[in-house]
Coordinates of C-alpha atoms in Angstrom, one line a residue:
Chain K
M22 CA 150.5 100.5 69.4
T23 CA 154.3 99.6 70.4
S24 CA 155.1 101.0 74.0
S25 CA 157.0 103.9 73.0
A26 CA 157.3 104.8 69.1
N27 CA 156.7 107.9 67.4
I28 CA 153.4 108.2 65.0
S29 CA 155.4 107.1 62.2
D30 CA 157.2 104.1 63.7
S31 CA 154.1 102.6 64.9
V32 CA 151.9 103.0 61.6
A33 CA 154.9 102.0 59.4
S34 CA 155.4 99.1 61.6
S35 CA 152.0 98.1 61.8
L36 CA 151.6 98.1 58.3
E37 CA 155.0 97.3 56.7
P38 CA 154.1 93.4 55.8
T39 CA 151.2 94.6 53.0
L40 CA 152.8 98.0 51.8
D41 CA 156.0 99.8 50.8
R42 CA 155.0 103.3 51.0
Q43 CA 152.0 105.5 52.3
F44 CA 150.8 108.9 51.9
W45 CA 148.8 110.5 54.8
F46 CA 147.3 114.1 55.3
I47 CA 147.5 114.8 58.6
D48 CA 145.3 117.2 60.2
G49 CA 144.7 118.2 64.3
S50 CA 147.0 119.5 66.8
D51 CA 150.5 118.5 68.2
R52 CA 148.7 116.6 70.9
Y53 CA 145.7 114.8 68.7
A54 CA 146.2 114.0 65.0
L55 CA 143.7 112.5 62.3
G56 CA 145.4 110.8 59.5
V57 CA 143.3 110.4 56.0
R58 CA 145.7 108.2 54.1
H59 CA 145.8 109.3 50.0
T60 CA 147.0 107.9 47.1
G61 CA 150.3 109.9 46.8
Q62 CA 148.8 111.5 43.7
V63 CA 148.2 115.2 44.5
L64 CA 145.6 116.2 41.7
F65 CA 145.5 119.9 42.8
D66 CA 148.0 122.0 44.8
R67 CA 148.3 126.1 44.4
Q68 CA 149.4 128.3 46.5
S69 CA 146.4 131.1 46.2
P70 CA 146.8 135.1 47.6
Y71 CA 145.4 133.6 51.1
Q72 CA 146.2 129.9 51.5
R73 CA 147.7 126.9 49.8
V74 CA 144.8 124.4 47.9
G75 CA 145.0 121.1 47.7
I76 CA 143.1 118.3 46.4
Y77 CA 144.0 114.6 47.1
E78 CA 142.6 111.4 46.2
T79 CA 142.0 109.3 49.6
L80 CA 141.7 105.6 49.6
D81 CA 138.4 105.6 52.0
Y82 CA 136.8 109.3 51.7
G83 CA 136.8 109.7 47.9
K84 CA 138.6 113.0 46.9
M85 CA 139.4 115.8 49.6
L86 CA 140.0 119.3 49.6
T87 CA 142.6 120.8 51.9
V88 CA 143.4 124.4 52.7
D89 CA 147.0 124.9 54.2
N90 CA 147.0 122.0 57.0
L91 CA 143.3 121.3 57.4
I92 CA 140.9 119.1 55.5
M93 CA 138.1 121.1 54.1
C94 CA 136.0 118.2 53.2
T95 CA 135.8 114.9 51.3
E96 CA 133.5 113.3 48.9
K97 CA 132.2 110.5 51.3
D98 CA 131.2 112.4 54.3
E99 CA 130.8 116.1 53.5
A100 CA 127.1 115.7 53.3
A101 CA 126.9 115.5 56.9
Y102 CA 128.4 119.0 56.7
H103 CA 126.3 120.8 53.9
E104 CA 123.0 119.0 54.7
M105 CA 123.4 120.3 58.3
I106 CA 124.3 123.8 57.8
I107 CA 121.5 124.3 55.5
H108 CA 118.5 122.3 55.7
P109 CA 117.8 122.8 59.4
P110 CA 117.7 126.8 59.0
M111 CA 115.7 126.7 55.6
L112 CA 113.1 123.9 57.1
A113 CA 112.8 125.7 60.6
H114 CA 112.1 129.0 58.7
G115 CA 110.1 127.4 55.9
Q116 CA 109.7 130.7 53.6
V117 CA 113.4 131.5 52.6
K118 CA 113.4 133.7 49.4
D119 CA 117.0 135.2 49.8
V120 CA 120.0 133.5 50.9
L121 CA 123.5 134.6 51.4
I122 CA 126.4 132.1 51.7
I123 CA 129.8 133.9 53.2
G124 CA 132.6 131.1 52.1
G125 CA 131.3 127.9 50.9
G126 CA 133.9 128.1 47.5
D127 CA 133.5 124.1 47.1
G128 CA 129.5 124.3 46.4
G129 CA 128.1 122.0 48.6
S130 CA 125.9 124.6 50.5
V131 CA 124.8 126.2 47.1
R132 CA 123.6 122.3 45.9
E133 CA 121.9 121.9 49.1
V134 CA 120.1 125.7 48.7
V135 CA 118.8 125.3 45.0
R136 CA 117.0 122.0 45.9
Y137 CA 114.1 124.7 47.0
P138 CA 112.2 125.7 44.4
E139 CA 110.8 128.7 46.4
V140 CA 114.4 130.2 47.0
D141 CA 114.2 133.2 44.4
R142 CA 118.0 134.3 44.8
I143 CA 121.4 133.0 46.1
T144 CA 124.3 135.1 46.8
M145 CA 127.7 133.7 47.5
V146 CA 130.6 135.6 48.4
E147 CA 133.9 133.3 48.3
I148 CA 136.9 135.0 49.2
D149 CA 139.5 132.6 47.5
A150 CA 138.8 132.0 43.4
V151 CA 141.3 129.2 43.7
V152 CA 138.9 127.0 46.1
V153 CA 136.1 127.5 43.5
E154 CA 138.5 126.5 40.9
A155 CA 139.6 123.5 42.4
S156 CA 136.2 122.3 43.0
R157 CA 135.1 122.8 39.6
Q158 CA 137.6 120.7 38.4
F159 CA 137.9 117.8 40.7
L160 CA 134.6 117.8 42.9
P161 CA 131.5 117.9 40.6
T162 CA 129.1 115.9 43.4
L163 CA 129.7 119.4 45.2
S164 CA 130.3 122.3 42.4
H165 CA 127.8 121.0 40.1
Q166 CA 125.1 123.7 41.0
L167 CA 127.7 126.9 40.9
D168 CA 126.3 127.7 37.5
H169 CA 122.7 127.5 38.9
P170 CA 120.9 130.5 37.2
K171 CA 119.5 131.9 40.8
L172 CA 123.4 132.1 42.0
N173 CA 125.3 135.0 42.2
L174 CA 128.5 134.1 42.7
I175 CA 130.9 137.1 43.9
I176 CA 134.8 136.6 44.5
D177 CA 135.2 138.8 47.5
D178 CA 135.7 139.6 51.2
G179 CA 133.0 138.4 53.1
I180 CA 133.5 140.7 55.5
A181 CA 133.6 144.0 53.2
F182 CA 130.5 142.5 51.4
M183 CA 128.7 142.2 55.0
A184 CA 129.2 145.9 55.9
N185 CA 128.1 146.9 52.9
A186 CA 125.2 144.8 52.1
P187 CA 121.5 146.8 52.4
D188 CA 119.7 146.3 55.6
A189 CA 117.3 143.8 56.2
S190 CA 117.9 141.5 52.7
F191 CA 118.1 138.3 53.1
D192 CA 116.4 135.6 54.9
L193 CA 118.7 133.1 55.7
I194 CA 122.8 133.9 56.0
V195 CA 125.1 130.9 56.0
I196 CA 128.6 131.4 57.4
D197 CA 130.1 128.5 55.7
S198 CA 134.1 129.4 56.8
S199 CA 137.3 127.5 57.6
D200 CA 138.8 127.8 60.7
P201 CA 139.3 131.1 62.6
V202 CA 143.0 131.6 61.5
G203 CA 143.9 133.3 58.2
P204 CA 141.3 134.8 56.1
A205 CA 138.6 133.6 57.8
E206 CA 139.8 135.1 61.3
G207 CA 137.4 138.1 60.7
L208 CA 134.1 135.8 60.8
F209 CA 134.8 135.2 64.4
T210 CA 133.8 138.3 66.0
A211 CA 131.0 140.7 67.4
E212 CA 131.4 143.4 64.5
F213 CA 130.7 140.8 61.7
Y214 CA 127.8 139.4 63.5
Q215 CA 126.1 142.8 64.1
Q216 CA 126.4 143.2 60.3
V217 CA 125.0 139.8 59.7
Y218 CA 122.2 140.7 62.4
R219 CA 121.6 144.2 60.2
C220 CA 121.4 142.4 57.1
L221 CA 118.5 139.6 57.9
R222 CA 114.9 140.3 57.5
S223 CA 112.8 140.2 60.7
G224 CA 112.4 136.5 61.4
G225 CA 115.7 135.7 59.2
V226 CA 118.0 132.8 60.0
M227 CA 121.5 132.3 60.6
T228 CA 123.7 129.6 60.8
V229 CA 127.5 129.4 61.0
Q230 CA 130.1 126.5 61.4
S231 CA 131.3 126.5 65.2
E232 CA 134.5 124.4 65.5
S233 CA 134.8 121.3 67.9
P234 CA 133.8 121.1 71.4
W235 CA 136.6 118.7 71.5
F236 CA 139.2 120.4 69.6
N237 CA 138.4 123.8 69.7
R238 CA 136.4 124.2 72.8
S239 CA 137.3 127.9 73.3
A240 CA 136.7 128.5 70.1
L241 CA 133.2 127.4 69.9
A242 CA 132.6 128.7 73.6
E243 CA 133.4 132.4 72.4
L244 CA 132.0 132.4 69.4
H245 CA 128.7 130.8 70.9
Q246 CA 128.7 134.2 73.8
C247 CA 129.4 136.3 71.1
L248 CA 126.2 135.1 68.9
R249 CA 123.9 135.3 72.3
G250 CA 125.4 138.8 72.8
V251 CA 124.1 139.8 69.1
F252 CA 121.0 137.7 68.9
G253 CA 119.9 137.1 72.3
A254 CA 120.3 134.0 74.4
E255 CA 116.7 133.0 73.4
H256 CA 117.7 133.1 69.7
T257 CA 121.1 131.4 69.7
H258 CA 121.2 127.6 69.8
C259 CA 124.0 125.1 69.2
Y260 CA 123.7 121.9 67.1
L261 CA 126.3 119.0 66.3
T262 CA 127.0 116.9 63.2
I263 CA 129.2 114.1 63.1
L264 CA 132.1 114.0 60.5
P265 CA 134.7 111.6 60.6
T266 CA 137.1 113.9 58.5
Y267 CA 137.4 116.6 60.8
P268 CA 139.6 116.3 64.1
T269 CA 137.2 114.3 66.9
G270 CA 134.6 113.4 64.6
I271 CA 132.2 115.7 65.6
W272 CA 131.4 119.2 64.4
A273 CA 129.3 122.4 66.0
F274 CA 127.0 124.9 64.3
N275 CA 124.8 127.9 65.8
F276 CA 121.5 128.6 64.8
C277 CA 120.4 131.9 65.3
S278 CA 117.6 134.4 64.3
K279 CA 116.3 137.5 64.5
Q280 CA 113.5 137.1 66.5
G281 CA 112.5 134.3 64.3
P282 CA 111.4 130.6 64.5
H283 CA 112.7 128.2 67.4
P284 CA 115.2 125.8 65.6
Y285 CA 113.0 122.6 65.7
H286 CA 109.7 123.2 68.0
H287 CA 107.8 123.9 65.6
L288 CA 109.5 122.2 62.9
D289 CA 106.7 120.5 60.2
R290 CA 107.9 117.2 60.5
D291 CA 105.7 115.8 57.5
R292 CA 107.3 118.2 54.8
A293 CA 110.7 117.6 56.3
L294 CA 110.1 114.1 55.7
A295 CA 109.0 114.1 52.2
F296 CA 111.8 116.7 51.7
T297 CA 114.5 114.1 52.8
Q298 CA 113.1 111.1 50.9
S299 CA 112.0 112.9 47.7
Q300 CA 115.6 114.4 47.4
G301 CA 117.6 111.4 48.5
L302 CA 119.8 113.0 51.5
S303 CA 121.9 110.9 53.2
Y304 CA 122.7 112.5 56.8
Y305 CA 119.5 115.4 57.2
N306 CA 115.8 113.8 58.3
P307 CA 113.4 115.4 60.7
D308 CA 114.6 113.1 63.5
I309 CA 118.3 114.2 63.3
H310 CA 117.3 117.7 63.1
Q311 CA 115.5 117.8 66.4
G312 CA 118.2 115.4 67.5
A313 CA 121.3 117.3 66.8
F314 CA 120.0 120.2 69.2
Q315 CA 120.0 118.1 72.1
L316 CA 123.4 118.6 73.7
P317 CA 125.7 116.3 76.1
T318 CA 126.0 117.9 79.1
F319 CA 129.8 118.9 79.1
V320 CA 128.9 120.8 75.8
Q321 CA 125.9 122.6 77.5
Q322 CA 128.3 123.7 80.5
L323 CA 131.0 125.1 78.1
L324 CA 128.2 127.1 76.0
Q325 CA 127.4 128.6 79.7
S326 CA 130.8 129.2 80.7
Chain H
M18 CA 150.1 118.7 55.1
T19 CA 152.8 118.5 52.3
S20 CA 151.7 117.1 49.1
S21 CA 152.9 113.5 49.1
A22 CA 154.8 112.5 52.4
N23 CA 154.0 109.9 54.5
I24 CA 152.0 110.1 58.0
S25 CA 155.7 110.4 60.0
D26 CA 157.3 113.0 57.8
S27 CA 154.2 115.1 57.8
V28 CA 153.9 115.3 61.6
A29 CA 157.5 115.4 61.9
S30 CA 158.1 118.5 60.0
S31 CA 155.2 120.1 61.1
L32 CA 156.6 120.0 64.6
E33 CA 160.2 119.9 64.5
P34 CA 160.7 123.6 65.5
T35 CA 159.1 122.8 68.9
L36 CA 159.4 119.1 70.0
D37 CA 162.5 117.1 69.3
R38 CA 160.4 113.8 70.1
Q39 CA 157.2 112.6 69.9
F40 CA 155.2 109.7 71.1
W41 CA 152.0 108.4 69.8
F42 CA 149.7 105.9 70.0
I43 CA 147.7 105.0 66.9
D44 CA 144.5 103.4 66.8
G45 CA 142.8 102.8 63.4
S46 CA 143.1 101.1 60.0
D47 CA 145.7 101.3 57.1
R48 CA 143.4 104.1 55.6
Y49 CA 142.2 105.9 58.4
A50 CA 144.2 106.8 62.0
L51 CA 143.6 108.4 65.3
G52 CA 146.7 109.4 66.8
V53 CA 146.6 110.6 70.6
R54 CA 149.9 111.8 71.8
H55 CA 151.6 110.4 74.9
T56 CA 154.5 111.3 76.9
G57 CA 156.5 108.3 76.4
Q58 CA 156.3 107.0 79.7
V59 CA 154.8 103.6 79.5
L60 CA 152.5 103.4 82.8
F61 CA 151.7 99.7 82.4
D62 CA 152.6 97.1 80.0
R63 CA 152.0 93.4 80.3
Q64 CA 150.9 90.9 77.7
S65 CA 148.3 88.7 79.4
P66 CA 147.1 85.4 78.2
Y67 CA 144.3 87.2 76.1
Q68 CA 145.9 90.3 74.7
R69 CA 148.7 93.0 75.3
V70 CA 147.4 95.7 78.2
G71 CA 148.8 99.2 78.3
I72 CA 148.4 102.1 80.6
Y73 CA 149.7 105.6 78.9
E74 CA 149.8 109.1 80.1
T75 CA 148.5 111.3 77.2
L76 CA 149.3 114.8 76.7
D77 CA 145.4 115.9 76.3
Y78 CA 143.3 112.8 77.3
G79 CA 144.5 112.0 80.9
K80 CA 145.5 108.3 81.5
M81 CA 144.7 105.8 78.5
L82 CA 144.1 102.1 78.6
T83 CA 145.1 100.3 75.6
V84 CA 144.4 96.4 74.5
D85 CA 146.6 95.3 71.6
N86 CA 146.6 98.1 68.9
L87 CA 143.2 99.4 70.3
I88 CA 142.2 102.8 72.6
M89 CA 140.1 101.2 75.5
C90 CA 139.0 104.4 77.0
T91 CA 140.8 107.5 78.4
E92 CA 140.0 109.4 81.8
K93 CA 139.0 112.7 79.7
D94 CA 136.1 111.3 77.6
E95 CA 135.2 107.8 79.0
A96 CA 132.2 109.6 80.4
A97 CA 130.6 109.6 76.9
Y98 CA 130.9 105.9 77.2
H99 CA 129.9 104.8 80.3
E100 CA 127.4 107.4 81.1
M101 CA 125.8 106.1 77.6
I102 CA 126.2 102.4 78.2
I103 CA 124.6 102.3 81.6
H104 CA 121.9 105.5 82.1
P105 CA 119.7 105.0 79.4
P106 CA 119.0 101.2 80.1
M107 CA 118.6 101.8 84.1
L108 CA 116.3 105.1 83.4
A109 CA 114.1 103.6 80.7
H110 CA 113.5 100.6 82.7
G111 CA 113.3 102.4 86.2
Q112 CA 113.4 99.5 88.6
V113 CA 116.7 97.4 88.0
K114 CA 117.4 95.8 90.8
D115 CA 120.0 92.7 89.2
V116 CA 122.8 93.8 86.7
L117 CA 124.9 91.8 84.8
I118 CA 127.9 93.4 82.9
I119 CA 129.9 91.2 80.5
G120 CA 133.6 92.6 80.1
G121 CA 133.8 96.0 81.7
G122 CA 136.9 95.4 83.3
D123 CA 137.8 98.9 83.9
G124 CA 135.5 99.4 86.0
G125 CA 133.5 102.9 84.2
S126 CA 130.3 100.9 84.0
V127 CA 130.2 99.5 87.6
R128 CA 130.9 103.0 88.6
E129 CA 127.4 104.2 86.7
V130 CA 125.2 101.5 87.8
V131 CA 126.3 101.8 91.9
R132 CA 124.9 105.3 91.7
Y133 CA 121.4 103.7 91.5
P134 CA 120.2 102.9 95.6
E135 CA 117.7 100.6 94.2
V136 CA 120.1 98.3 92.5
D137 CA 120.5 95.1 95.0
R138 CA 123.3 92.9 93.0
I139 CA 125.5 93.7 90.3
T140 CA 127.5 90.8 88.5
M141 CA 130.5 91.6 86.4
V142 CA 132.3 88.8 84.1
E143 CA 135.8 90.1 83.1
I144 CA 137.9 87.6 81.2
D145 CA 141.1 89.3 81.8
A146 CA 142.4 89.9 85.1
V147 CA 145.1 92.0 84.2
V148 CA 142.4 94.8 82.6
V149 CA 141.4 94.8 86.0
E150 CA 144.6 95.0 87.6
A151 CA 146.1 97.9 85.2
S152 CA 142.9 100.0 85.8
R153 CA 142.8 99.7 89.9
Q154 CA 146.6 100.6 89.7
F155 CA 146.3 103.6 87.3
L156 CA 142.7 104.8 86.8
P157 CA 141.1 104.9 90.0
T158 CA 138.3 107.6 88.8
L159 CA 137.5 104.2 86.6
S160 CA 137.8 101.3 89.1
H161 CA 136.9 103.1 92.5
Q162 CA 133.9 101.0 92.8
L163 CA 135.4 97.7 92.1
D164 CA 135.2 97.0 95.9
H165 CA 131.6 97.9 96.0
P166 CA 129.5 96.0 98.6
K167 CA 126.9 95.1 95.7
L168 CA 129.5 94.0 93.4
N169 CA 130.4 90.1 92.6
L170 CA 133.4 90.2 90.4
I171 CA 134.1 87.3 88.3
I172 CA 137.2 86.8 86.1
D173 CA 135.9 84.2 83.5
D174 CA 134.9 84.0 80.2
G175 CA 131.3 85.9 79.6
I176 CA 130.3 83.5 76.9
A177 CA 130.4 80.3 79.1
F178 CA 129.0 82.3 82.0
M179 CA 126.1 83.4 79.9
A180 CA 125.3 79.9 78.7
N181 CA 125.3 78.6 82.6
A182 CA 123.4 81.5 84.0
P183 CA 119.8 81.1 85.4
D184 CA 116.8 81.8 83.1
A185 CA 115.1 84.8 83.9
S186 CA 117.6 86.5 86.3
F187 CA 118.8 89.9 85.4
D188 CA 116.8 93.1 85.0
L189 CA 119.6 94.6 82.8
I190 CA 122.7 92.8 80.7
V191 CA 125.5 95.4 79.5
I192 CA 127.7 93.7 77.0
D193 CA 130.7 96.2 77.7
S194 CA 133.4 94.3 75.9
S195 CA 136.1 95.2 73.0
D196 CA 135.8 95.0 69.5
P197 CA 135.1 91.9 67.5
V198 CA 138.4 90.4 67.4
G199 CA 140.4 88.3 69.8
P200 CA 138.4 87.3 73.1
A201 CA 135.5 89.4 72.6
E202 CA 134.5 87.8 68.9
G203 CA 132.1 85.5 70.6
L204 CA 130.0 88.5 71.8
F205 CA 129.1 89.2 68.6
T206 CA 126.7 86.1 67.5
A207 CA 123.1 85.2 67.7
E208 CA 124.1 82.4 70.0
F209 CA 125.2 84.4 72.7
Y210 CA 122.3 87.2 72.1
Q211 CA 119.7 83.8 72.5
Q212 CA 121.4 83.2 76.2
V213 CA 121.3 86.8 76.7
Y214 CA 117.6 86.7 76.3
R215 CA 117.0 83.6 77.9
C216 CA 118.6 85.3 81.1
L217 CA 116.7 88.6 80.8
R218 CA 113.7 88.7 83.3
S219 CA 110.5 89.9 81.0
G220 CA 110.2 93.3 80.4
G221 CA 114.3 93.2 81.0
V222 CA 117.0 95.6 79.4
M223 CA 120.2 95.0 77.1
T224 CA 123.0 97.6 75.9
V225 CA 126.1 96.3 74.0
Q226 CA 128.9 98.7 72.4
S227 CA 127.9 98.3 68.7
E228 CA 131.3 100.0 66.9
S229 CA 131.3 102.8 64.8
P230 CA 128.9 103.5 62.0
W231 CA 131.9 105.0 59.8
F232 CA 134.7 102.7 60.9
N233 CA 133.2 99.3 61.7
R234 CA 129.8 100.1 59.4
S235 CA 129.9 96.3 58.7
A236 CA 130.1 95.0 62.5
L237 CA 127.5 97.6 63.7
A238 CA 125.0 96.5 60.7
E239 CA 125.8 92.9 61.4
L240 CA 125.5 93.1 65.0
H241 CA 121.8 95.1 64.5
Q242 CA 120.5 92.5 62.3
C243 CA 121.7 89.9 64.7
L244 CA 120.0 91.8 67.4
R245 CA 116.8 92.2 65.7
G246 CA 116.5 88.5 65.0
V247 CA 116.9 87.7 68.6
F248 CA 114.7 90.7 70.6
G249 CA 112.4 91.7 67.7
A250 CA 112.7 95.0 65.5
E251 CA 110.3 97.0 67.7
H252 CA 112.7 95.9 71.0
T253 CA 116.0 96.8 69.2
H254 CA 117.3 100.7 68.9
C255 CA 120.4 101.9 67.9
Y256 CA 122.0 105.0 69.5
L257 CA 125.0 107.0 69.3
T258 CA 127.8 108.6 71.4
I259 CA 130.5 111.3 70.9
L260 CA 134.1 109.9 71.4
P261 CA 137.0 111.4 70.3
T262 CA 139.4 108.8 71.1
Y263 CA 137.8 106.2 69.1
P264 CA 138.3 106.1 65.6
T265 CA 136.2 108.5 64.0
G266 CA 134.8 109.9 66.9
I267 CA 131.1 108.4 67.0
W268 CA 130.6 105.0 68.5
A269 CA 127.2 103.4 68.6
F270 CA 125.1 100.9 71.0
N271 CA 122.3 98.5 70.7
F272 CA 119.4 99.0 73.5
C273 CA 117.3 95.7 73.0
S274 CA 114.6 94.8 75.5
K275 CA 112.5 91.6 76.5
Q276 CA 109.2 92.8 75.6
G277 CA 110.2 95.9 77.8
P278 CA 110.4 99.7 77.5
H279 CA 111.1 101.8 74.8
P280 CA 114.2 103.7 75.2
Y281 CA 113.1 106.8 75.2
H282 CA 109.1 107.4 74.5
H283 CA 108.3 107.1 78.5
L284 CA 111.4 108.2 80.0
D285 CA 110.7 109.9 83.2
R286 CA 112.6 113.2 82.2
D287 CA 112.1 114.8 85.7
R288 CA 113.5 112.1 87.3
A289 CA 116.7 111.7 84.7
L290 CA 116.9 115.0 84.9
A291 CA 117.3 115.3 89.2
F292 CA 119.5 112.3 88.8
T293 CA 122.1 114.2 86.0
Q294 CA 122.3 117.0 88.2
S295 CA 122.6 115.3 91.8
Q296 CA 125.4 112.8 90.2
G297 CA 127.0 115.4 88.3
L298 CA 127.0 113.7 85.3
S299 CA 129.5 115.1 82.4
Y300 CA 127.8 113.5 79.5
Y301 CA 124.4 111.6 80.3
N302 CA 121.0 114.2 80.4
P303 CA 117.7 113.5 79.5
D304 CA 117.9 115.7 76.2
I305 CA 121.0 113.6 74.9
H306 CA 119.4 110.4 76.2
Q307 CA 116.2 111.1 74.0
G308 CA 118.7 112.7 71.0
A309 CA 121.1 110.0 71.0
F310 CA 118.5 107.7 69.2
Q311 CA 117.7 110.1 66.4
L312 CA 120.2 108.9 63.6
P313 CA 121.2 110.3 60.3
T314 CA 120.0 109.1 57.4
F315 CA 123.2 106.8 56.3
V316 CA 122.8 105.2 59.8
Q317 CA 119.0 104.4 59.2
Q318 CA 120.1 102.8 55.9
L319 CA 123.0 100.7 57.2
L320 CA 121.1 99.5 60.0
Q321 CA 118.3 98.3 57.4
S322 CA 120.5 97.1 54.7

C-alpha cells in the first residue's frame, strides 16, 4: 500500500479519513495475516482451563468465536465448514444411525447431523465447556440443536473417550477439532486414528478438519499420510472448502472409511439434491460434493509427498 | 487476539519478542484485510500515467507485483490464476490458433498460451508499459515469454483496441484485467463484451477474471449477468480458483463462448492429463478443470440473483 510501512501504518493511513479507531482480530502467522474487523465490543472473554475463549461482533461476518489467537468460526461463513464436514460423509454412506463428534463445541456439526431423521444417536465429546457456553449464549444459529433429544453431550477429553469407546459402535465419526496446538494436538496422531478405526462399524466413515494446503502444508501432509497408514490409501481422500475467515481462505478435510463407500463415485445425486433444497443449505450441494474432491496439482503433490 | 486492539497493536504485541520492525502490504477493505509481509526493500515503485506500480520481496510468497493498493500477483501462487484463466478455455476448445489477451502485462497468461504449439498468433494489449517493464525486470518466471516470436505486444487501451478489431478474428479472448476501478473499469461493461463477442470466431471462447464471490459479490454478480446477456446463459459459466494472496483466498472466472464448446462436458481428459504432466503444471489438471465449475450453493444463488 505504502512503500515501506508496517501493517498498522498501512491500514491506519488508508482509513484515516473515515474512521477514528479500529478494532481488528488478527489470525495467521508472522508472515501472512488475516484481519477481521470487529466493533470493539467483546461479547465474551474467558480463560478456560484449556484456552482463552472469545466472542466478537464483526462488521462483515456476524458474531465470531475465537480460541486463543485463532478464529474458530463466524456466523456468516461457518456453513462452508459445518455443511462440508457433515454432508459428504452422511450422504456418501447413506444409512448412518450412530454418530460420534469429537470437538464441535459450537454446535454447528450437531445442527447439520440432526437434519437426518434416520440418525438414532449423536454423541458429542467436547473438552471445553466454556466453548459450549459461549456458543449457547451468543451463537444460537450454531448451537440451537445442542438440546436435541438424540444428542448425548459429554464434556470430556476426546482422546480418552475414544480409547475407552466400544469396538464397532459408530457409523460416522467426525473430528471437528481446533488446530494441532494445545488441547487438540493429540487429535493428529496415528494412535488416535487407530482408536477411531476400531470404533467404526464396518463400512463406517470418518471426516476430520485437516488444516490449509497453503497455510499449514506440513500439518495437512502429515495428517494425510498418517490416515493412509491407518485406513489405507484407497480409503483416504482429501477435499476442500472455501472459508474466508480462515487464513488463506481454503481449508481441507479428509474423508476416510473402514472399507466403506467411495466418497463420491456412488453418490445418490437425486437424494443429495432433494436434501440440499429441502434443507435450504447455503454451501453443500451434489455438485460441490463431487467437485470438492478434485484437487489442484500442488495439493495432489503435497499429499503424495 | 487481544480483546480490544487495532490491527497494529494486535500484530505488534504478538510478534514483539522476535521482531523489531515489520513491513506488511495490506490488501482488502476497511472491514476485511489480507496482510502479506515483505522485507521492507521495495524493488520497484513508480507512478505510471495510470497507476502506482510496485514490486516487493515477500517473506512467504516470493516477489509480488502491486498496482495502487492491490496485490496483482506473487511468484508463489500466480499459477493458480494464470493456469486457470488459460488452460480451461484452451483445452475445452482444443484448436485455438489466434489468441487475444487484454491486460496481462506481467506475462503470465502469455507464458501459458505459448505452451501450445498449435497456436499461430498471440496479440496482447496492455495499457500500462510500466507493468510490463516491472515484470520484465523482476518477475522473469512470469515474463520470460514476452519476447516470444508468436507474440504481438501492443501498449494501448484494450477497450479502444477491441472496438476497432476485425470481426471474427480470434478463437480465444482472455480478459486478464485488474479490478473494476481505475483503468480497468470499462472492461466490466456490456458494450465491451459485445465487441468481444463480435471479434470471436464462431465457436470461439472467452475467459475473464471475475472478482471474489465473498469479497466483491456485487461485481461478480453484475458481470455474470452482463455476460449472460451478451453470450446467452447456456454459454456463460463461472468457475473458481484458490489464491491465498487475493482477499478471501478464492477468485472467480467466467468462461463464455460464441455458440462454442461446453467448458468441461466434452473435455478430452487424456489430452489434458498428458498436457498437464508434460508441462509440469502446478495447479491445472483435468480433475480441477472439471471440479472448478462445481459451485457452492451460495455462489449459484449469487449468480442467479
